Backbone as JSON, one array per atom type, in Angstrom:
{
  "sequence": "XXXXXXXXXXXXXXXXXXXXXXXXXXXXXXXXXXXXXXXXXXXXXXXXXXXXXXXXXXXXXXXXXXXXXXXXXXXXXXXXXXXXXXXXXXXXXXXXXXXXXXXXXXXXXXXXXXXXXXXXXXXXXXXXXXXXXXXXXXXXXXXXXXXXXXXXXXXXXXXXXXXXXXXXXXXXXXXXXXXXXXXXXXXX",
  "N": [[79.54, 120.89, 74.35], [82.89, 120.91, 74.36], [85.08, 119.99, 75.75], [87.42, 120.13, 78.69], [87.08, 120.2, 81.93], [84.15, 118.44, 83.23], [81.94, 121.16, 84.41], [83.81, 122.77, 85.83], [85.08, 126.19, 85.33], [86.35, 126.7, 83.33], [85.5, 124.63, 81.52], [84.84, 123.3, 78.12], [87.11, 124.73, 76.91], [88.51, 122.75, 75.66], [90.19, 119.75, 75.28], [93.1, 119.92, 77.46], [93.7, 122.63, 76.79], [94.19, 126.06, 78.05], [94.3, 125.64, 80.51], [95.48, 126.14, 83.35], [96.54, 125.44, 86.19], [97.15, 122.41, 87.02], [94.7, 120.58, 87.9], [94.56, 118.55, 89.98], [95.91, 118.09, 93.07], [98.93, 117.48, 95.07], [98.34, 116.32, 97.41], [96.28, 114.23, 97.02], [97.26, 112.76, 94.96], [98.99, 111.66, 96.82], [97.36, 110.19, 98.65], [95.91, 108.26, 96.63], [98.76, 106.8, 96.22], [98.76, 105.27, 98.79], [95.89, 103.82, 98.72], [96.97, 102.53, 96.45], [98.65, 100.78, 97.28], [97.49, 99.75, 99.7], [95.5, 98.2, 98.16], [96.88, 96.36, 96.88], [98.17, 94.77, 99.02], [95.97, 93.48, 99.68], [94.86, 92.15, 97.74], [97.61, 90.3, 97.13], [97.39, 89.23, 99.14], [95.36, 87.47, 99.32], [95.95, 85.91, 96.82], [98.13, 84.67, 97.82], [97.17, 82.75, 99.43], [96.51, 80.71, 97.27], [97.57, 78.16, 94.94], [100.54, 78.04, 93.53], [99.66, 77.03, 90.38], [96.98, 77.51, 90.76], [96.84, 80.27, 90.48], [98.3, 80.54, 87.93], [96.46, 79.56, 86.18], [94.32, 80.52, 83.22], [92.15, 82.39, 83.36], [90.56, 83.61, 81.17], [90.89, 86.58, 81.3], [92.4, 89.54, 80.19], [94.96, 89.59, 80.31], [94.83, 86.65, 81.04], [95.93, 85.52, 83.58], [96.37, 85.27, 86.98], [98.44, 85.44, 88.25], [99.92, 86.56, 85.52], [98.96, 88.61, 85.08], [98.97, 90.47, 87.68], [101.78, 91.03, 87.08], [102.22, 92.08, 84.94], [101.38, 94.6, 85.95], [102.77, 95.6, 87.76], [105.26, 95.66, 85.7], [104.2, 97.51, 84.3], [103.45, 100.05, 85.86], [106.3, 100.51, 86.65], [107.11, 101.64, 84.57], [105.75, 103.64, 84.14], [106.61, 105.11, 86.76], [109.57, 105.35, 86.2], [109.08, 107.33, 83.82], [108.45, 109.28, 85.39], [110.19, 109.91, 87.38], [112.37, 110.11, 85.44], [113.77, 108.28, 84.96], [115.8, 104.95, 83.34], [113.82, 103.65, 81.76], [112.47, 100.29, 82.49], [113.18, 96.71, 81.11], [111.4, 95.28, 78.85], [108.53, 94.86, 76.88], [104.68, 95.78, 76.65], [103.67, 93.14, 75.5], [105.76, 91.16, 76.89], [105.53, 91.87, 79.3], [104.0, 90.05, 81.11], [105.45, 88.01, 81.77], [107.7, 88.72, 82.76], [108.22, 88.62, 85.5], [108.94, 85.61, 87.1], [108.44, 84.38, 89.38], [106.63, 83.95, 92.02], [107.27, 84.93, 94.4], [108.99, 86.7, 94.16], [107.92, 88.5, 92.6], [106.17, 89.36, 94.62], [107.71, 90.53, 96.29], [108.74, 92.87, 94.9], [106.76, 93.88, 93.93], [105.75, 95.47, 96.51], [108.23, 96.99, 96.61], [107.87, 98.76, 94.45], [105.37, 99.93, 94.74], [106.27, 100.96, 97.6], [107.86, 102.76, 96.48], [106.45, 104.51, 94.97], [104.63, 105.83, 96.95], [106.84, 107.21, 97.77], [107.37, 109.13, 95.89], [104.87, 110.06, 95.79], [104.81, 111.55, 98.12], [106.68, 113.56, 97.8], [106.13, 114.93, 95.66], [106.05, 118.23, 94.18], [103.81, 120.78, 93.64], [104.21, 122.01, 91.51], [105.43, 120.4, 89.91], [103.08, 118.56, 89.06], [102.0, 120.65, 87.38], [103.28, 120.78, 85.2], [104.84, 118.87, 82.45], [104.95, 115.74, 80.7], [106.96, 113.66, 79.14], [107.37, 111.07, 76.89], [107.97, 108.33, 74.7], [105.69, 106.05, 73.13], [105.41, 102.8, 73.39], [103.37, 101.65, 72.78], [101.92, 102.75, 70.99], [104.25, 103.36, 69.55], [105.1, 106.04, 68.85], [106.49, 109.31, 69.91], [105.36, 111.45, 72.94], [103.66, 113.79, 74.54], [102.5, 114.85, 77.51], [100.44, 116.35, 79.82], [101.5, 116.3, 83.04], [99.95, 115.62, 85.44], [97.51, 114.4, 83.94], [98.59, 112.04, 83.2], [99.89, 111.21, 85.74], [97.21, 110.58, 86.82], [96.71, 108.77, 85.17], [98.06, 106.51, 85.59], [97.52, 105.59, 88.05], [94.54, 104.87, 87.18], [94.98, 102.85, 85.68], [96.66, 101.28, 87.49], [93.83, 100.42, 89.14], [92.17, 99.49, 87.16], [93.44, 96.96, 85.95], [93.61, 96.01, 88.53], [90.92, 95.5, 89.76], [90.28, 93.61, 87.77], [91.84, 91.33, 88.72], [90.84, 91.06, 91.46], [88.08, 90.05, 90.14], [89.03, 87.37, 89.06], [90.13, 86.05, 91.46], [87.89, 86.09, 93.04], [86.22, 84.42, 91.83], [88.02, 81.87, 91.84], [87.4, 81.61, 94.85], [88.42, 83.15, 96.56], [88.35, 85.72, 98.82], [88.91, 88.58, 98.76], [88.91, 91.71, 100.77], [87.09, 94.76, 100.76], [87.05, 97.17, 98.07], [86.1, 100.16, 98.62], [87.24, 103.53, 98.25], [86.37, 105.11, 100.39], [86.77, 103.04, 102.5], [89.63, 102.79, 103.09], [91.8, 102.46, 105.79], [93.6, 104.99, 107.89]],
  "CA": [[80.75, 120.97, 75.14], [84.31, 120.32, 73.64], [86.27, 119.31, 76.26], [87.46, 120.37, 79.35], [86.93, 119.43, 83.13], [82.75, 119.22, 83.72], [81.44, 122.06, 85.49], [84.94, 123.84, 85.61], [84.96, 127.53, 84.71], [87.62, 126.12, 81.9], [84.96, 123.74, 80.47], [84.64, 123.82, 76.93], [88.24, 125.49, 75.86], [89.44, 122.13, 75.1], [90.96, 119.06, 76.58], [94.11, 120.2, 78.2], [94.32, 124.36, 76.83], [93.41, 127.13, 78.8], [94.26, 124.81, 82.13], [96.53, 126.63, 83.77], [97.41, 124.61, 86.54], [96.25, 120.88, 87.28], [93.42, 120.06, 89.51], [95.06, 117.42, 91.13], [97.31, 118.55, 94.29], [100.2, 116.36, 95.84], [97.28, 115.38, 98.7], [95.46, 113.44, 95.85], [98.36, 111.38, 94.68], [99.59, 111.01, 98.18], [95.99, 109.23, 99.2], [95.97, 107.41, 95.79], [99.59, 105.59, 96.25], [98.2, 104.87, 99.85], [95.4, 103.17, 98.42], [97.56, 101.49, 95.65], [99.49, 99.78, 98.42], [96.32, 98.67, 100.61], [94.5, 97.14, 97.72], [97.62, 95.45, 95.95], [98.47, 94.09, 100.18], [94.7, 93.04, 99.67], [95.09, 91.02, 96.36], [98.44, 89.7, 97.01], [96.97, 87.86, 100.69], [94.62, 86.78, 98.46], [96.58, 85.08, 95.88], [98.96, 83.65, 98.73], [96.71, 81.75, 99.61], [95.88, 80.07, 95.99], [98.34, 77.37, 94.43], [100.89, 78.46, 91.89], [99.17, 76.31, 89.07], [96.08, 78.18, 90.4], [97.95, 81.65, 90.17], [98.38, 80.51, 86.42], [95.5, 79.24, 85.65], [93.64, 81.49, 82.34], [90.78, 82.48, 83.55], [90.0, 84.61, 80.62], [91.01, 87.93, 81.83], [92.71, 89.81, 79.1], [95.79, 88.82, 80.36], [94.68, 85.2, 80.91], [96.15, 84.25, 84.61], [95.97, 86.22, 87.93], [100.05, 85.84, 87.97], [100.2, 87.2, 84.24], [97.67, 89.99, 85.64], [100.07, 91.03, 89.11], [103.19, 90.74, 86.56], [102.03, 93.43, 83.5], [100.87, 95.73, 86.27], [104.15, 95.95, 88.33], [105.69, 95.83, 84.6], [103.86, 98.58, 83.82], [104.73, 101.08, 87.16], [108.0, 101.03, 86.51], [107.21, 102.04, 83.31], [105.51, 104.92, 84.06], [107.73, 106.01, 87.02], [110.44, 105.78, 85.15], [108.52, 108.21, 83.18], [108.34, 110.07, 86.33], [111.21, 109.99, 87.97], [113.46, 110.69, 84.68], [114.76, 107.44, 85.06], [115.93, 104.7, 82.25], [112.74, 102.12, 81.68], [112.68, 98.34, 82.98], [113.64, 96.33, 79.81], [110.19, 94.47, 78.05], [107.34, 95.89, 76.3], [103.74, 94.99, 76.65], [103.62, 91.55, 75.23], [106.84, 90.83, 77.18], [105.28, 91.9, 80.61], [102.97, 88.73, 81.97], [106.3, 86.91, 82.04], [109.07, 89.04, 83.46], [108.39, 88.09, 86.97], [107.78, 84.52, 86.93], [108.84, 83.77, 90.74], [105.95, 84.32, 92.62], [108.22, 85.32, 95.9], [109.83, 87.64, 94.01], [106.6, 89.47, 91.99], [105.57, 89.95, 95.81], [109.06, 91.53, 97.18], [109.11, 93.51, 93.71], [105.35, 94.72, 94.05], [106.06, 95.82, 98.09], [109.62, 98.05, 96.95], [107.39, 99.48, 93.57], [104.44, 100.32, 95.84], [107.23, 102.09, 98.16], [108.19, 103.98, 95.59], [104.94, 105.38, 94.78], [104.14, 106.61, 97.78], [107.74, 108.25, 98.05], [106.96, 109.64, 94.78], [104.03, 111.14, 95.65], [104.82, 112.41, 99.42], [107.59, 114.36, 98.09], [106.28, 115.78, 94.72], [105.75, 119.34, 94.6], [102.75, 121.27, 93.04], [104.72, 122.93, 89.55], [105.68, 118.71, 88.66], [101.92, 118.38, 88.47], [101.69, 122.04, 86.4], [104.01, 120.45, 84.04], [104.49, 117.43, 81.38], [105.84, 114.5, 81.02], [107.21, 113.27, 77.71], [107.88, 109.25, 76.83], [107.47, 107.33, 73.43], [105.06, 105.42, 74.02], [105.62, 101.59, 72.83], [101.95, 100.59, 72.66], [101.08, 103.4, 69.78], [105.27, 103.64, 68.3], [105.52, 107.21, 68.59], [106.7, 110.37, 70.82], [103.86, 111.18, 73.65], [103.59, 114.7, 75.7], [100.63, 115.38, 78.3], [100.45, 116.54, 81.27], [101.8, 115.47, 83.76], [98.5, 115.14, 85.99], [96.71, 113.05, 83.03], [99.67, 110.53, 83.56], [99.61, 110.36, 86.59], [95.84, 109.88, 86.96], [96.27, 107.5, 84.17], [99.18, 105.55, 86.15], [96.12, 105.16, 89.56], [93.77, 104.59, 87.11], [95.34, 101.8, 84.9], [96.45, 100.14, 88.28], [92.7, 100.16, 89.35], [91.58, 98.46, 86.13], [93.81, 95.9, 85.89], [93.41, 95.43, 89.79], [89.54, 94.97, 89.02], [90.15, 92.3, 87.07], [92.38, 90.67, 89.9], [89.63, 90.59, 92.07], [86.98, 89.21, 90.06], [89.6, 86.09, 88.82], [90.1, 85.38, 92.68], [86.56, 85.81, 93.77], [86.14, 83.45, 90.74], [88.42, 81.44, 92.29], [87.04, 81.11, 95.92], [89.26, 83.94, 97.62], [87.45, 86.52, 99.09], [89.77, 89.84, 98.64], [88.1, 92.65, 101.45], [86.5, 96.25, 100.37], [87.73, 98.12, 97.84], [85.97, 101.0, 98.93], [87.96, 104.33, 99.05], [86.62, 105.92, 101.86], [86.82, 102.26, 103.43], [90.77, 102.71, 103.54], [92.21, 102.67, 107.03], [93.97, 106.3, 107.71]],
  "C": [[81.91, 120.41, 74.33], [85.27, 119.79, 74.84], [86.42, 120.19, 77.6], [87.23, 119.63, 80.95], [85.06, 120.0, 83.35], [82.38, 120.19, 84.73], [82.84, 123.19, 85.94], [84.76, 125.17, 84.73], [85.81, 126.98, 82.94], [86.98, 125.31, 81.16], [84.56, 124.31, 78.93], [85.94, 124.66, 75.93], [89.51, 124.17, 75.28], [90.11, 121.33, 76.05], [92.2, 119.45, 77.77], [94.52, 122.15, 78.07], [93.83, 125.2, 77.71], [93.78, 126.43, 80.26], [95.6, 125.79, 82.35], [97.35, 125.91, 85.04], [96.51, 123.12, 86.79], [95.19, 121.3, 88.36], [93.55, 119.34, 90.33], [96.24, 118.38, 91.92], [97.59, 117.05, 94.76], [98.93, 115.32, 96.8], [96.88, 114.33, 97.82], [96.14, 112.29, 96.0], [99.13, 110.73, 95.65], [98.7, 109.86, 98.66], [96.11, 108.28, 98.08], [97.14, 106.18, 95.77], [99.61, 105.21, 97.32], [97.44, 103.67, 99.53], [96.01, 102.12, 97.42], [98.23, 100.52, 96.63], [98.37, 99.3, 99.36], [95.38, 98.22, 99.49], [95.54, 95.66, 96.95], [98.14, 94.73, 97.25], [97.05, 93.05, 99.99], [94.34, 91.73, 98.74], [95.95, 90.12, 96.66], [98.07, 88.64, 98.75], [96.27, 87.29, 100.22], [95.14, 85.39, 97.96], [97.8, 84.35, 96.72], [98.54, 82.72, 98.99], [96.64, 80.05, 98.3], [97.35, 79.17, 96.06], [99.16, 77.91, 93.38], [100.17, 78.2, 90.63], [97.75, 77.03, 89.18], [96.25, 79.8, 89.85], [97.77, 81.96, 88.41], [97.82, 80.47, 86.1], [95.11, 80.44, 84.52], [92.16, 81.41, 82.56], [90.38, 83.54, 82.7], [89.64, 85.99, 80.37], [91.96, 88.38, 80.21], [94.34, 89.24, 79.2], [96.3, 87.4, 80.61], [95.01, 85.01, 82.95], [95.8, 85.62, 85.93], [97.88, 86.4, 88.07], [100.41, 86.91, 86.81], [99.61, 88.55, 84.52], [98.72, 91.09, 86.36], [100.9, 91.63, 88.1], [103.01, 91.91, 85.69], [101.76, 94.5, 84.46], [102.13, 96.65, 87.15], [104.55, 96.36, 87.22], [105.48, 97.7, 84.28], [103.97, 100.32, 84.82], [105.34, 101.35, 86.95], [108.06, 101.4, 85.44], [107.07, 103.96, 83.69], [106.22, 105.73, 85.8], [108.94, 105.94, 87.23], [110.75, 106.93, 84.35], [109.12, 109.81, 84.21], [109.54, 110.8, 87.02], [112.67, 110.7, 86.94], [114.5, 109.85, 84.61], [114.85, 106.1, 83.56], [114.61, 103.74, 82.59], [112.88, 101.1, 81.82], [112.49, 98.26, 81.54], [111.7, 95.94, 79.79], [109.11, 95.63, 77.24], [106.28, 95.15, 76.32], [103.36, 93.18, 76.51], [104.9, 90.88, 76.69], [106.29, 90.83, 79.53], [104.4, 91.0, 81.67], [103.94, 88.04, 82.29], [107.35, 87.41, 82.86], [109.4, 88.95, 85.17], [107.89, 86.71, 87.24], [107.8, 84.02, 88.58], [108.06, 84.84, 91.59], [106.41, 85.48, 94.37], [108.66, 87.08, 95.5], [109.07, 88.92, 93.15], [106.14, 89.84, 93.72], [106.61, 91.12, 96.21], [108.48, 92.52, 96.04], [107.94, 94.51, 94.07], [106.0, 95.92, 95.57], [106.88, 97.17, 97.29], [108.48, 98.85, 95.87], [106.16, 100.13, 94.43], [105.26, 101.56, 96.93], [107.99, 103.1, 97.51], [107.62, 104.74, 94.88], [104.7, 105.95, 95.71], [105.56, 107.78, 98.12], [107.43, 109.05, 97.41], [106.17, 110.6, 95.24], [104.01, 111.84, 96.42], [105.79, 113.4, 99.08], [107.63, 115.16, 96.53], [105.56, 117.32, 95.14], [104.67, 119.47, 93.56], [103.41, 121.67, 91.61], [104.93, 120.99, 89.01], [104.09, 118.64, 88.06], [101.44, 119.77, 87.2], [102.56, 121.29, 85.36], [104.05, 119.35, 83.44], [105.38, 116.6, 81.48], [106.07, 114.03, 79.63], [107.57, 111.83, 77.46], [107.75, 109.04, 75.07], [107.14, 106.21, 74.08], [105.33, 103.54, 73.02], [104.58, 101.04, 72.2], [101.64, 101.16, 71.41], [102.44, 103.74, 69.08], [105.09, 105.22, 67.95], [105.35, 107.87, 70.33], [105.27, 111.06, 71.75], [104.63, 112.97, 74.29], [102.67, 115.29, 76.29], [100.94, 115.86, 79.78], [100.57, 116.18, 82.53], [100.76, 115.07, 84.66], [97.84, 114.14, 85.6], [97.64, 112.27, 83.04], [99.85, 109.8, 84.68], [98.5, 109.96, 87.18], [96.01, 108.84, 86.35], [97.05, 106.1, 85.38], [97.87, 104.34, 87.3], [95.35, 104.39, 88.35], [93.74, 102.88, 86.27], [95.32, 100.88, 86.09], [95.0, 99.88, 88.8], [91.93, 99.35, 88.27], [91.8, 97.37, 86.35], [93.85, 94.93, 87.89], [91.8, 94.78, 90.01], [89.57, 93.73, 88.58], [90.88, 91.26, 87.69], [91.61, 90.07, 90.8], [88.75, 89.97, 91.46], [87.98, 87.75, 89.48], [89.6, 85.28, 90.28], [89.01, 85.32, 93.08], [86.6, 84.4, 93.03], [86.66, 82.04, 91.33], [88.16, 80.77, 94.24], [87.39, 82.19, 96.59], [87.98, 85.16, 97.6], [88.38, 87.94, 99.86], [88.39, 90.88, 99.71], [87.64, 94.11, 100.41], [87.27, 96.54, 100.08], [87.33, 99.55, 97.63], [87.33, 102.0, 98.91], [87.84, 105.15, 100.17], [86.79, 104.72, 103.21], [88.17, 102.55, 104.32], [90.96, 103.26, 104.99], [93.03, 103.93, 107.22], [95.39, 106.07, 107.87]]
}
């Protein structure tokens, strides 16, 4: 096999050629920035609870704290819809993003409006945005990027699900006991 989507008539002509239109529809990304907003409500009651100094703490996550964690992942949203939207990029770059929200109050408000602007995002994109690409330079690899817009915005869900992963196991770690992140758990 070379590439393709498994089991797709299109498997095998190659990561992205021969696709004619995405596989993802609007419904998808509508349910996905649903779920981004009931697991990051889920985390952040969590981490209310905790102590700032616990917040900080480095518990060995790649980004070290559960604050530094929250902070690169918002960071990184607005990165990519920015991307999305066609709008200019929040200032920092990777390294720069564990710190740019250091006021816990205000990484919550911030999360909440970015979260609401994901789900606008996705209730009101049409089917040809997903047929089409998205272009950025990307900071992390210093050069010009163009993919599909689908694989970006899967990537966008799937990045926040990583780094949300690793949210949860610092707070379990921690004592807090974050609920199911099941997706068919989500409430409708």
């Amino acid at each position: 096999r070379t590439g393709g989507v498994p089991g797709d008539r299109r498997e095998g002509q190659g990561r992205t050629r021969g696709v004619r239109s995405a596989p993802m529809r609007p419904a998808y990304a509508q349910r996905m920035a649903r779920y981004n907003r009931w697991q990051n409500n889920n985390l952040y009651d969590v981490a209310d609870r905790l102590s700032d100094k616990e917040r900080r703490l480095d518990r060995g996550a790649f980004f070290k704290s559960i604050h530094a964690t929250l902070s690169h992942l918002l960071w990184a949203d607005g990165q990519w819809m920015a991307r999305f939207e066609k709008q200019e990029r929040p200032p920092g770059s990777i390294v720069d993003s564990v710190s740019l929200f250091p006021d816990w109050d205000d990484l919550k408000t911030k999360r909440a409006a970015m979260d609401q602007r994901i789900i606008s995002f996705a209730d009101t994109l049409p089917e040809t945005w997903l047929d089409g690409e998205v272009s950025w330079f990307s900071g992390a690899i210093q050069r010009d990027m163009t993919k599909p817009a689908w694989i970006v915005l899967t990537h966008m869900f799937n990045h926040q699900t990583h780094h949300r992963g690793q949210v949860h196991a610092m707070l379990t770690h921690a004592g807090g006991k974050p609920h199911d992140t099941d997706f068919w758990v989500m409430p409708e």
